[in-house]
Structure formats: C-alpha cells, structure tokens
Short mmCIF file of C-alpha atoms (C1' of nucleotides) in Angstrom, two decimals:
data_model
loop_
_atom_site.label_atom_id
_atom_site.label_comp_id
_atom_site.label_asym_id
_atom_site.label_seq_id
_atom_site.Cartn_x
_atom_site.Cartn_y
_atom_site.Cartn_z
CA MET H 1 106.96 158.72 -32.42
CA ARG H 2 104.42 161.42 -33.13
CA GLY H 3 101.02 161.72 -31.50
CA ARG H 4 99.54 161.13 -28.09
CA PRO H 5 101.18 158.18 -26.36
CA ARG H 6 99.22 155.10 -25.37
CA THR H 7 98.14 155.14 -21.73
CA PHE H 8 97.79 151.37 -21.33
CA ASP H 9 100.17 148.42 -21.50
CA ARG H 10 99.40 146.71 -24.81
CA GLU H 11 100.82 143.36 -23.72
CA LYS H 12 98.93 143.36 -20.44
CA ALA H 13 95.70 144.28 -22.22
CA LEU H 14 96.24 141.45 -24.68
CA ARG H 15 96.84 139.02 -21.85
CA ARG H 16 93.54 140.03 -20.26
CA ALA H 17 91.74 139.64 -23.59
CA MET H 18 93.22 136.16 -23.85
CA MET H 19 91.76 135.33 -20.45
CA VAL H 20 88.30 136.47 -21.54
CA PHE H 21 88.44 134.38 -24.73
CA TRP H 22 89.73 131.45 -22.69
CA GLU H 23 86.89 131.72 -20.22
CA ARG H 24 83.99 132.47 -22.58
CA GLY H 25 85.13 131.34 -26.02
CA TYR H 26 85.23 133.46 -29.16
CA GLU H 27 81.61 134.29 -29.87
CA ALA H 28 80.47 134.71 -26.27
CA ALA H 29 83.29 137.12 -25.46
CA SER H 30 81.61 140.47 -26.15
CA LEU H 31 83.43 143.70 -26.81
CA GLU H 32 82.05 144.93 -23.50
CA ASP H 33 83.56 141.93 -21.69
CA LEU H 34 86.85 142.51 -23.48
CA THR H 35 87.16 146.26 -23.04
CA GLU H 36 86.15 146.01 -19.40
CA ALA H 37 88.77 143.34 -18.69
CA MET H 38 91.40 145.18 -20.70
CA GLY H 39 90.65 148.49 -18.98
CA ILE H 40 90.29 150.37 -22.25
CA ASN H 41 87.44 151.60 -24.43
CA ARG H 42 86.40 150.39 -27.85
CA PRO H 43 88.27 152.87 -30.08
CA SER H 44 91.50 152.12 -28.21
CA LEU H 45 90.93 148.42 -28.74
CA TYR H 46 90.33 148.88 -32.45
CA SER H 47 93.33 151.16 -32.99
CA ALA H 48 95.65 148.84 -31.08
CA PHE H 49 94.37 145.41 -32.15
CA GLY H 50 91.99 145.82 -35.09
CA ARG H 51 88.74 143.92 -35.25
CA LYS H 52 87.57 141.34 -32.73
CA GLU H 53 88.79 138.58 -35.03
CA ASP H 54 92.27 140.10 -35.21
CA LEU H 55 92.38 140.45 -31.44
CA PHE H 56 91.38 136.83 -31.05
CA ARG H 57 94.08 135.59 -33.42
CA GLU H 58 96.64 137.57 -31.49
CA ALA H 59 95.28 136.22 -28.21
CA VAL H 60 95.68 132.67 -29.53
CA ALA H 61 99.23 133.49 -30.59
CA LEU H 62 99.91 134.70 -27.06
CA TYR H 63 98.35 131.51 -25.69
CA ASP H 64 100.69 129.52 -27.90
CA THR H 65 103.64 131.49 -26.58
CA ILE H 66 102.75 131.37 -22.90
CA GLU H 67 101.00 128.02 -22.54
CA THR H 68 101.77 125.83 -25.53
CA ALA H 69 105.43 126.59 -26.21
CA PRO H 70 106.66 125.23 -22.85
CA ILE H 71 104.76 122.02 -23.53
CA VAL H 72 106.29 121.79 -27.00
CA ASN H 73 109.72 122.16 -25.44
CA ALA H 74 108.97 119.53 -22.82
CA VAL H 75 107.87 117.08 -25.51
CA GLU H 76 110.96 117.69 -27.60
CA ASP H 77 113.36 117.68 -24.66
CA SER H 78 112.09 114.40 -23.23
CA PRO H 79 114.61 111.56 -23.56
CA THR H 80 112.11 109.16 -25.13
CA ALA H 81 108.94 109.42 -27.17
CA TYR H 82 106.99 107.83 -24.33
CA ALA H 83 108.27 110.42 -21.89
CA GLY H 84 107.44 113.11 -24.42
CA ILE H 85 103.82 112.03 -24.77
CA GLU H 86 103.56 111.62 -21.02
CA ALA H 87 104.86 115.17 -20.63
CA ALA H 88 102.32 116.45 -23.16
CA LEU H 89 99.47 114.84 -21.23
CA LYS H 90 100.60 115.86 -17.76
CA ARG H 91 101.59 119.40 -18.65
CA ASN H 92 98.36 119.99 -20.48
CA ILE H 93 96.51 118.83 -17.40
CA GLU H 94 98.47 121.33 -15.30
CA VAL H 95 97.38 124.11 -17.65
CA PHE H 96 93.77 122.88 -17.81
CA THR H 97 93.35 122.83 -14.03
CA ARG H 98 95.55 125.72 -12.93
CA ALA H 99 93.71 127.85 -10.36
CA LYS H 100 94.53 131.26 -11.81
CA THR H 101 93.46 130.56 -15.40
CA PRO H 102 90.23 129.21 -16.93
CA ARG H 103 89.85 125.46 -17.17
CA GLY H 104 90.56 123.47 -20.32
CA CYS H 105 92.32 124.55 -23.50
CA LEU H 106 91.51 127.85 -25.18
CA VAL H 107 92.24 126.44 -28.63
CA THR H 108 89.97 123.45 -28.15
CA LEU H 109 87.06 125.11 -26.35
CA ALA H 110 86.83 128.58 -27.89
CA LEU H 111 84.85 127.66 -31.00
CA LEU H 112 83.60 124.17 -31.85
CA SER H 113 80.00 124.77 -32.76
CA GLY H 114 79.09 128.32 -33.73
CA ARG H 115 77.77 130.72 -36.32
CA LYS H 116 78.60 129.93 -39.92
CA GLU H 117 80.14 133.37 -40.50
CA ASN H 118 82.90 132.38 -38.06
CA SER H 119 83.95 129.33 -40.02
CA GLU H 120 87.34 130.85 -40.80
CA ILE H 121 88.15 131.17 -37.12
CA ARG H 122 86.97 127.62 -36.56
CA ASP H 123 89.35 126.48 -39.31
CA PHE H 124 92.12 128.58 -37.78
CA LEU H 125 91.66 126.81 -34.44
CA CYS H 126 91.40 123.43 -36.14
CA GLU H 127 94.75 124.05 -37.81
CA ASN H 128 96.23 124.92 -34.44
CA ARG H 129 94.92 121.65 -33.01
CA ARG H 130 96.38 119.73 -35.92
CA SER H 131 99.77 121.28 -35.31
CA GLY H 132 99.68 119.88 -31.79
CA GLN H 133 98.93 116.50 -33.27
CA ALA H 134 101.84 116.90 -35.70
CA LEU H 135 104.12 117.67 -32.78
CA LEU H 136 103.30 114.36 -31.14
CA ARG H 137 103.65 112.52 -34.42
CA ARG H 138 107.12 113.94 -35.06
CA ARG H 139 108.20 113.07 -31.53
CA ILE H 140 107.13 109.46 -32.02
CA GLU H 141 108.84 109.32 -35.42
CA ARG H 142 111.97 110.53 -33.70
CA GLY H 143 111.50 107.82 -31.10
CA ILE H 144 111.55 105.25 -33.87
CA ALA H 145 114.67 106.79 -35.37
CA GLU H 146 116.36 106.82 -31.98
CA GLY H 147 115.31 103.29 -31.12
CA ASP H 148 113.06 103.90 -28.11
CA VAL H 149 109.95 103.06 -30.15
CA PRO H 150 109.61 99.88 -32.21
CA ALA H 151 109.97 100.45 -35.94
CA LYS H 152 106.58 98.95 -36.67
CA ALA H 153 104.77 101.58 -34.58
CA ASP H 154 102.32 103.86 -36.40
CA PRO H 155 103.17 107.46 -35.40
CA ASP H 156 100.13 108.96 -37.14
CA ARG H 157 97.75 106.68 -35.37
CA MET H 158 99.41 107.09 -31.98
CA ALA H 159 99.51 110.89 -32.31
CA LEU H 160 95.85 110.93 -33.27
CA PHE H 161 94.95 108.84 -30.24
CA TYR H 162 96.83 110.92 -27.70
CA THR H 163 95.62 114.15 -29.25
CA THR H 164 92.07 112.87 -29.00
CA VAL H 165 92.63 112.10 -25.32
CA ILE H 166 93.94 115.62 -24.74
CA HIS H 167 90.85 117.07 -26.40
CA GLY H 168 88.72 114.93 -24.13
CA LEU H 169 90.67 116.11 -21.12
CA SER H 170 89.78 119.69 -22.04
CA VAL H 171 86.10 118.85 -21.97
CA GLN H 172 86.45 117.01 -18.67
CA ALA H 173 88.46 119.86 -17.15
CA LYS H 174 85.73 122.28 -18.20
CA ASP H 175 83.23 119.96 -16.53
CA GLY H 176 85.12 120.30 -13.27
CA ILE H 177 86.88 116.94 -13.07
CA THR H 178 89.64 117.00 -10.48
CA HIS H 179 93.32 117.20 -11.31
CA GLU H 180 93.79 113.78 -9.78
CA ASP H 181 91.13 112.17 -11.96
CA LEU H 182 92.55 113.80 -15.09
CA CYS H 183 95.98 112.41 -14.26
CA SER H 184 94.46 109.00 -13.71
CA THR H 185 92.87 109.26 -17.15
CA ALA H 186 96.16 110.28 -18.73
CA ASP H 187 97.82 107.26 -17.13
CA ALA H 188 95.06 105.08 -18.53
CA ALA H 189 95.85 106.39 -22.01
CA LEU H 190 99.55 105.75 -21.47
CA ALA H 191 98.73 102.19 -20.42
CA ALA H 192 97.95 101.52 -24.08
CA TRP H 193 101.42 102.59 -25.19
CA ASP H 194 103.11 99.21 -25.51
CA ARG H 195 100.29 97.67 -27.49
CA LEU H 196 100.04 100.73 -29.74
CA ALA H 197 103.77 100.83 -30.34
CA GLY H 198 103.72 97.14 -31.20
CA GLY H 199 105.49 95.88 -28.14
CA PRO H 200 107.73 97.49 -25.54
CA ALA H 201 110.65 99.61 -26.58
CA PRO H 202 113.45 97.52 -28.08
CA LYS H 203 116.47 97.40 -25.83
CA PRO H 204 119.33 99.17 -27.55
CA ALA H 205 122.31 96.98 -28.22
CA SER H 206 124.88 97.54 -25.49
CA GLY H 207 127.33 100.25 -26.41
CA GLN H 208 125.06 101.58 -29.13
CA LEU H 209 124.17 104.70 -27.11
CA MET M 1 39.82 120.00 -28.77
CA ARG M 2 38.79 123.60 -29.12
CA GLY M 3 40.54 126.26 -31.17
CA ARG M 4 42.34 126.43 -34.46
CA PRO M 5 44.34 123.26 -35.10
CA ARG M 6 48.10 123.33 -35.48
CA THR M 7 49.22 123.37 -39.11
CA PHE M 8 52.67 121.87 -38.51
CA ASP M 9 53.93 118.53 -37.20
CA ARG M 10 55.25 119.27 -33.72
CA GLU M 11 57.56 116.27 -33.65
CA LYS M 12 59.00 117.03 -37.07
CA ALA M 13 59.56 120.66 -36.11
CA LEU M 14 61.32 119.55 -32.92
CA ARG M 15 63.55 117.22 -34.90
CA ARG M 16 64.55 120.08 -37.17
CA ALA M 17 65.27 122.28 -34.17
CA MET M 18 67.46 119.50 -32.80
CA MET M 19 69.43 119.51 -36.04
CA VAL M 20 70.02 123.25 -35.81
CA PHE M 21 71.25 123.00 -32.20
CA TRP M 22 73.39 120.03 -33.20
CA GLU M 23 74.96 121.95 -36.06
CA ARG M 24 75.42 125.37 -34.42
CA GLY M 25 75.29 124.75 -30.68
CA TYR M 26 72.96 126.45 -28.21
CA GLU M 27 73.98 130.08 -28.31
CA ALA M 28 74.73 130.34 -32.01
CA ALA M 29 71.37 128.83 -32.97
CA SER M 30 69.26 131.97 -33.40
CA LEU M 31 65.50 132.08 -33.34
CA GLU M 32 65.64 132.98 -37.02
CA ASP M 33 67.71 129.85 -37.76
CA LEU M 34 65.31 127.76 -35.71
CA THR M 35 62.02 129.10 -37.06
CA GLU M 36 63.29 128.90 -40.63
CA ALA M 37 64.38 125.27 -40.23
CA MET M 38 61.18 124.38 -38.39
CA GLY M 39 59.02 126.08 -40.99
CA ILE M 40 57.09 128.08 -38.42
CA ASN M 41 57.13 131.62 -37.06
CA ARG M 42 58.11 132.83 -33.63
CA PRO M 43 54.74 132.93 -31.89
CA SER M 44 54.07 129.35 -33.00
CA LEU M 45 57.42 128.29 -31.62
CA TYR M 46 56.74 129.95 -28.29
CA SER M 47 53.24 128.57 -27.93
CA ALA M 48 54.37 125.05 -28.81
CA PHE M 49 57.75 124.86 -27.08
CA GLY M 50 58.15 127.83 -24.74
CA ARG M 51 61.39 129.78 -24.55
CA LYS M 52 64.57 128.95 -26.49
CA GLU M 53 65.94 127.24 -23.40
CA ASP M 54 62.85 125.02 -23.12
CA LEU M 55 63.06 124.13 -26.79
CA PHE M 56 66.72 123.22 -26.37
CA ARG M 57 66.07 120.96 -23.39
CA GLU M 58 63.37 119.19 -25.36
CA ALA M 59 65.72 118.89 -28.35
CA VAL M 60 68.33 117.27 -26.11
CA ALA M 61 65.68 114.91 -24.77
CA LEU M 62 64.84 113.95 -28.36
CA TYR M 63 68.55 113.48 -29.08
CA ASP M 64 68.73 111.14 -26.10
CA THR M 65 65.77 109.20 -27.43
CA ILE M 66 66.88 108.96 -31.03
CA GLU M 67 70.67 108.81 -30.78
CA THR M 68 71.68 107.93 -27.25
CA ALA M 69 69.09 105.34 -26.24
CA PRO M 70 70.14 102.80 -28.91
CA ILE M 71 73.73 103.13 -27.73
CA VAL M 72 72.63 102.62 -24.13
CA ASN M 73 70.83 99.47 -25.20
CA ALA M 74 73.84 98.22 -27.12
CA VAL M 75 76.07 98.73 -24.09
CA GLU M 76 73.68 96.93 -21.79
CA ASP M 77 72.93 94.11 -24.22
CA SER M 78 76.57 93.34 -24.92
CA PRO M 79 77.67 89.98 -23.51
CA THR M 80 80.73 91.41 -21.77
CA ALA M 81 81.81 94.75 -20.35
CA TYR M 82 84.55 94.96 -22.97
CA ALA M 83 82.08 94.41 -25.77
CA GLY M 84 79.82 97.00 -24.16
CA ILE M 85 82.51 99.68 -24.10
CA GLU M 86 83.54 98.74 -27.61
CA ALA M 87 79.94 99.16 -28.70
CA ALA M 88 79.75 102.56 -26.99
CA LEU M 89 82.83 103.75 -28.87
CA LYS M 90 81.92 102.35 -32.28
CA ARG M 91 78.28 103.36 -32.17
CA ASN M 92 79.12 106.86 -31.06
CA ILE M 93 81.52 107.12 -34.00
CA GLU M 94 78.71 106.04 -36.34
CA VAL M 95 76.56 108.86 -34.99
CA PHE M 96 79.39 111.41 -35.06
CA THR M 97 80.21 110.77 -38.71
CA ARG M 98 76.81 109.94 -40.19
CA ALA M 99 76.31 111.82 -43.44
CA LYS M 100 72.78 113.05 -42.81
CA THR M 101 73.38 114.58 -39.39
CA PRO M 102 75.92 117.12 -38.07
CA ARG M 103 79.25 115.77 -36.90
CA GLY M 104 80.12 115.08 -33.28
CA CYS M 105 77.84 114.87 -30.27
CA LEU M 106 75.18 117.51 -29.65
CA VAL M 107 75.49 117.13 -25.88
CA THR M 108 79.25 117.58 -25.90
CA LEU M 109 79.57 120.35 -28.48
CA ALA M 110 76.50 122.52 -27.94
CA LEU M 111 77.81 124.60 -25.03
CA LEU M 112 81.28 124.27 -23.51
CA SER M 113 82.45 127.86 -23.31
CA GLY M 114 79.75 130.51 -23.43
CA ARG M 115 77.95 133.38 -21.77
CA LYS M 116 77.68 133.25 -18.01
CA GLU M 117 73.90 133.65 -18.11
CA ASN M 118 73.70 130.22 -19.78
CA SER M 119 75.48 128.41 -16.96
CA GLU M 120 72.35 126.43 -16.12
CA ILE M 121 72.25 124.95 -19.60
CA ARG M 122 75.94 124.19 -19.39
CA ASP M 123 75.30 122.35 -16.12
CA PHE M 124 72.36 120.55 -17.71
CA LEU M 125 74.58 119.28 -20.52
CA CYS M 126 77.33 118.39 -18.07
CA GLU M 127 74.87 116.24 -16.13
CA ASN M 128 73.90 114.53 -19.35
CA ARG M 129 77.55 113.78 -20.07
CA ARG M 130 78.02 112.40 -16.57
CA SER M 131 75.07 110.07 -17.05
CA GLY M 132 76.85 108.61 -20.05
CA GLN M 133 79.88 108.07 -17.88
CA ALA M 134 77.71 106.41 -15.24
CA LEU M 135 76.34 104.06 -17.88
CA LEU M 136 79.83 102.83 -18.71
CA ARG M 137 80.72 102.54 -15.03
CA ARG M 138 77.67 100.40 -14.29
CA ARG M 139 78.41 98.16 -17.26
CA ILE M 140 81.94 97.56 -16.00
CA GLU M 141 80.68 96.92 -12.49
CA ARG M 142 78.34 94.36 -13.96
CA GLY M 143 81.28 92.83 -15.80
CA ILE M 144 83.02 92.33 -12.48
CA ALA M 145 79.93 90.78 -10.98
CA GLU M 146 79.55 88.48 -13.97
CA GLY M 147 83.22 87.56 -14.06
CA ASP M 148 84.28 88.97 -17.41
CA VAL M 149 86.25 91.76 -15.73
CA PRO M 150 88.82 91.11 -12.97
CA ALA M 151 87.58 92.04 -9.51
CA LYS M 152 90.45 94.43 -8.93
CA ALA M 153 89.44 96.62 -11.87
CA ASP M 154 88.45 100.24 -11.12
CA PRO M 155 85.12 100.88 -12.88
CA ASP M 156 85.11 104.60 -12.04
CA ARG M 157 88.51 105.14 -13.53
CA MET M 158 87.83 103.04 -16.60
CA ALA M 159 84.51 104.77 -17.27
CA LEU M 160 86.17 108.16 -16.90
CA PHE M 161 88.86 107.19 -19.38
CA TYR M 162 86.52 105.88 -22.07
CA THR M 163 84.13 108.79 -21.61
CA THR M 164 87.05 111.17 -22.06
CA VAL M 165 87.98 109.40 -25.29
CA ILE M 166 84.41 109.73 -26.54
CA HIS M 167 84.49 113.46 -25.80
CA GLY M 168 87.73 113.72 -27.73
CA LEU M 169 86.19 111.81 -30.62
CA SER M 170 83.45 114.44 -30.79
CA VAL M 171 86.04 117.18 -31.20
CA GLN M 172 87.91 115.18 -33.83
CA ALA M 173 84.72 114.39 -35.71
CA LYS M 174 83.86 118.09 -35.74
CA ASP M 175 87.35 118.73 -37.09
CA GLY M 176 86.60 116.44 -40.01
CA ILE M 177 88.60 113.35 -39.08
CA THR M 178 87.56 110.34 -41.16
CA HIS M 179 85.40 107.54 -39.85
CA GLU M 180 88.31 105.17 -40.35
CA ASP M 181 90.69 107.25 -38.26
CA LEU M 182 88.12 107.60 -35.50
CA CYS M 183 87.71 103.83 -35.41
CA SER M 184 91.45 103.42 -35.28
CA THR M 185 91.51 105.78 -32.30
CA ALA M 186 88.75 103.86 -30.56
CA ASP M 187 90.73 100.65 -31.07
CA ALA M 188 93.76 102.36 -29.57
CA ALA M 189 91.72 103.19 -26.48
CA LEU M 190 90.49 99.60 -26.28
CA ALA M 191 94.09 98.41 -26.48
CA ALA M 192 94.51 99.70 -22.93
CA TRP M 193 91.67 97.53 -21.62
CA ASP M 194 93.65 94.62 -20.19
CA ARG M 195 96.08 96.83 -18.33
CA LEU M 196 93.27 99.02 -17.01
CA ALA M 197 91.21 96.05 -15.89
CA GLY M 198 94.24 94.63 -14.11
CA GLY M 199 94.90 91.76 -16.45
CA PRO M 200 92.81 89.90 -19.00
CA ALA M 201 89.38 88.64 -18.13
CA PRO M 202 89.52 85.69 -15.72
CA LYS M 203 88.44 82.49 -17.37
CA PRO M 204 85.23 81.27 -15.76
CA ALA M 205 85.47 77.88 -14.12
CA SER M 206 84.15 75.26 -16.50
CA GLY M 207 80.49 74.65 -15.99
CA GLN M 208 80.05 77.92 -14.12
CA LEU M 209 78.17 79.54 -17.00
"C1'" DT C 1 24.57 131.07 -35.78
"C1'" DC C 2 27.56 133.06 -32.62
"C1'" DC C 3 30.91 132.96 -28.89
"C1'" DT C 4 35.01 130.89 -27.05
"C1'" DT C 5 39.34 129.10 -27.89
"C1'" DT C 6 43.62 128.37 -30.09
"C1'" DA C 7 46.99 129.06 -33.91
"C1'" DT C 8 48.78 132.07 -37.31
"C1'" DA C 9 51.09 136.24 -39.38
"C1'" DT C 10 52.90 140.79 -39.04
"C1'" DA C 11 55.15 143.96 -36.80
"C1'" DC C 12 57.56 145.40 -33.13
"C1'" DC C 13 59.83 145.60 -28.27
"C1'" DG C 14 64.16 146.83 -25.44
"C1'" DA C 15 68.76 144.96 -25.14
"C1'" DT C 16 72.91 143.83 -27.00
"C1'" DC C 17 75.92 142.76 -30.90
"C1'" DG C 18 80.39 144.41 -33.45
"C1'" DA C 19 82.07 148.52 -35.19
"C1'" DT C 20 82.73 153.98 -35.80
"C1'" DA C 21 82.11 159.24 -36.16
"C1'" DC C 22 83.40 162.93 -33.90
"C1'" DA C 23 85.38 166.06 -30.90
"C1'" DT C 24 89.02 166.38 -27.47
"C1'" DT C 25 93.54 165.70 -25.44
"C1'" DA C 26 98.35 164.97 -25.50
"C1'" DT C 27 102.58 164.51 -27.72
"C1'" DT C 28 106.35 165.24 -31.51
"C1'" DG C 29 108.59 167.60 -35.35
"C1'" DA C 30 109.20 171.84 -37.79
"C1'" DT Y 1 104.89 178.49 -31.10
"C1'" DC Y 2 102.11 175.83 -33.90
"C1'" DA Y 3 100.73 172.41 -37.34
"C1'" DA Y 4 100.67 167.35 -37.74
"C1'" DT Y 5 99.82 163.09 -35.60
"C1'" DA Y 6 97.85 159.71 -32.72
"C1'" DA Y 7 95.19 158.15 -28.60
"C1'" DT Y 8 91.13 158.99 -25.70
"C1'" DG Y 9 86.14 159.50 -24.22
"C1'" DT Y 10 81.44 159.93 -25.55
"C1'" DA Y 11 77.92 158.89 -28.10
"C1'" DT Y 12 76.04 156.39 -31.59
"C1'" DC Y 13 75.53 153.48 -35.85
"C1'" DG Y 14 72.75 149.62 -38.27
"C1'" DA Y 15 72.07 144.75 -37.44
"C1'" DT Y 16 70.68 141.19 -34.76
"C1'" DC Y 17 69.49 139.11 -30.33
"C1'" DG Y 18 65.48 136.69 -27.57
"C1'" DG Y 19 60.87 137.55 -26.77
"C1'" DT Y 20 55.75 139.64 -27.51
"C1'" DA Y 21 51.63 142.65 -28.49
"C1'" DT Y 22 48.14 142.72 -31.59
"C1'" DA Y 23 45.10 141.50 -35.04
"C1'" DT Y 24 43.33 137.88 -37.95
"C1'" DA Y 25 41.99 133.08 -39.17
"C1'" DA Y 26 40.08 128.63 -38.17
"C1'" DA Y 27 38.25 125.28 -35.38
"C1'" DG Y 28 34.63 123.38 -31.59
"C1'" DG Y 29 30.74 123.99 -28.21
"C1'" DA Y 30 26.32 126.06 -26.98
#
DNA sequence: TCCTTTATATACCGATCGATACATTATTGA
DNA sequence: TCAATAATGTATCGATCGGTATATAAAGGA
C-alpha cells in the first residue's frame, strides 16, 4: 500500500474507544476522551474510523463480538431452554460486574435519554436490544420443539420478561449492586420459569431421546 | 413584597422543566431547551431556581411528589404485601406509558452513563432508586409481620428483584413496548412470588383477623 | 415623588462540543 | 530519484455548552 503507514494498532484503538463509550455512554464520550484513550489525535481518528457516530457503531459491533457472541453461543449450546436462559442471565452478570471493564451493558446504558439529533443511534441500540430478546425467544421456541418446554408456553412473553430482567440488571450493576445480589435476582427471575412455561418441563417418553 | 413581581408561574415552569428532563435526561437537557419550554429566559431561571443542577434536583422532587408519591401510597395502602408489589408494578407501568408524559421513569433514565463531573447527580438519582427499593422491602417486612407473607421470606431479596424488574420496565417503555406487553411482563414477575416468598401465604388462623 | 428592590431582556463570557484545513512526514510505485 | 499517496501534528473552525454582566422595567416603602 502507498502512503505513510499507520503508527497505531487500529484494533487496539477501537477496543479503547469501546471502553470509553461503555463507561460514559455515547453523548458523554467526548472526542478528547476518545482520542486520549486511543492514543491518537483527531485527524487520525477521523481517517481511520470516520465520524463519532461511525466509531460508535463499530465499537458496538466489537462489543457484540467480544462480549455478546460468547453469551449467544452459551444460550444456543445449552441442553435445554431453561439452561439457556439461565446462562444468558448469569453470563450477562459476569460481564456487568467484571473488574476490568465498566459495569452494566454498553448497549443498554449508552443512550436511553438523550438529544433528539441522536435518535438514529438510539434506534440502532434499541434494535440491538431487540435482537437479544429474539435470541431468547428462539431458544425457548426450540425448547418447545425439543420437548423441554411445555407446548403451551409463550416464547414471546417469556423472552420479553427475561430480557426486561437483564435490562434491570444493567441498571443495578451500574448502581453498584454486588455480583452476589445480582445472581440472587437472576435466580428469583428463574423461579418464575415453571409458572411462565405453564408447568414443569414434560418428561420425555422413555427412549424418545 | 418589594420589587418587580414575577411574570411567570414558578410551579408551572418547574413542571415544564421536569418534562424536559424526563424526555431528554439531565445532560442532554440544555438551558435553551429548558428556558424555551418554561417560557422564560436564562436570568429568570437562575434567579428562580439556581443552577441547572439545582433545577434538576427540584424537578426530581416534583416528580416524586406528582408521580412517585401516589405509588408509595398505593403500596402502603394495599391489604397485602403481594397486592402492594403488584400495585407498584402496575402503577409504574401506567406512568411509564401515559400518553401525555415521556415514557419510562425520569429517575431511572435521566443519568445512568454520563460525564464524570456529574457523578454527584448520578449518586443522587441512585439514592432515589434505592429508596424505592426500600419501600418495597418495608412493605414485604410488614407482610411478614401481618401474616400474609411466610416468615421465611427474604424481603431484601424480593425487593431487589421487583425493583430490578421495574428498572427493566423503564428501559422497555423507552424502547416503545406496548402497555399490554409491559403488564404481561409484570405478571410474569409476580408469577415468581410464591417461590420467592417460600410458599404461598400462610392462612391466618380463623378468628385471628 | 423618589429611592430601593426585584424581575426582565439582551448580549455576552470562557469552555467545550464535533469536525477540519493545512503543512509536514513517511512510505510506495514509477 | 522523485512524484503520488496517505498518516501525523498543530491549530483552528463555527456551534453550542452552562452561566452572567449590564441595562431596563416594574413594583413597594419612605
């Protein structure tokens, strides 16, 4: 390639930008905060990532890759829908309270209220949240298909409930609630499972599996 | 009183400021947004309410008076702890989805992430959230004392769980979830009650009440 | 009537916001 | 060797941020 080579690691700079957005949210993360954390100056940021909005979208994509994707895998790899939802709750809590990263979920906390000119980014984050909800819904639907969830269960409703709890856990994590208390809260949500699913999981007929 | 009389209704102006903070959050509500909504200019705002931070604290106090206090009363006036928590959920949903006011809870959504120089306001809001949690805890403790909640129930844990759900409902309301779906989610949370309380409510001995 | 007091309106403060112009430096291809 | 290309550092842009100085207007008290 022609031209002067880049003197910084683009991926590492993006990861640091992600941390700033995670800590401060979208609007409160200033270009000065970002460039300082990334170790570069403004023109380098703009040539490598585009505008602040572009950088943020890429930071969210990186968050999805680093933080969300393993949770998605855990949900899908769990043997039952219940175990999948439990994994979603517990693994999110691990992320929300990890010592080396900011508390709570970037996608949930970065922009709830805000300036009206940032409504597109708010919608972008909302869509991301809905995709997490869709993940849980599909896992419960699969549970019905595979027989570990009663057929009369309502996957939409259950996914909405557990997604709502996860959003609440983000707020609580940001407020400094302990890991232990968050886990206790997740268990409380799971305690509703049988009644939400319309009874305990039907026992598969012997030899069916 | 001496001096030129005020030409605006202080209470009405405060209510409009509250709406702006409710809609945009603390940081994104600019003085221009505020003065325009309040129908006054900056010096009038400063002489009547002090700095932006002072105005915000007073707006939150008004929110507590107008929106929160009736919910507090409903929780405390409910005949049982279960009915009290149910009232807290349902009445919050009414507030979060009311057509004439912004969606979600001002206290929860106004400042989660943000600039580090606003950490005092974040703590102020966090304290407000914790007081809501304490309200639920006390109502459950009273339920134990009055016999409508089993003695082995954990009021701290139950209050934390239902408060977390309410925080999640704020996020969902902001995301545009329907009133019906929010109610369905609240019912899902209430479905965990018996297992959280350690069994259904003990039946009072006949003649005890 | 006139002075004191308080509110109003205009205009502006320094600081910071996101975003760039410009000149310089470093590299590749011809 | 040198033009073309791309990244860097500095310095700055206009807009907006929260917050005020200043002058004027409107009331009460002496």
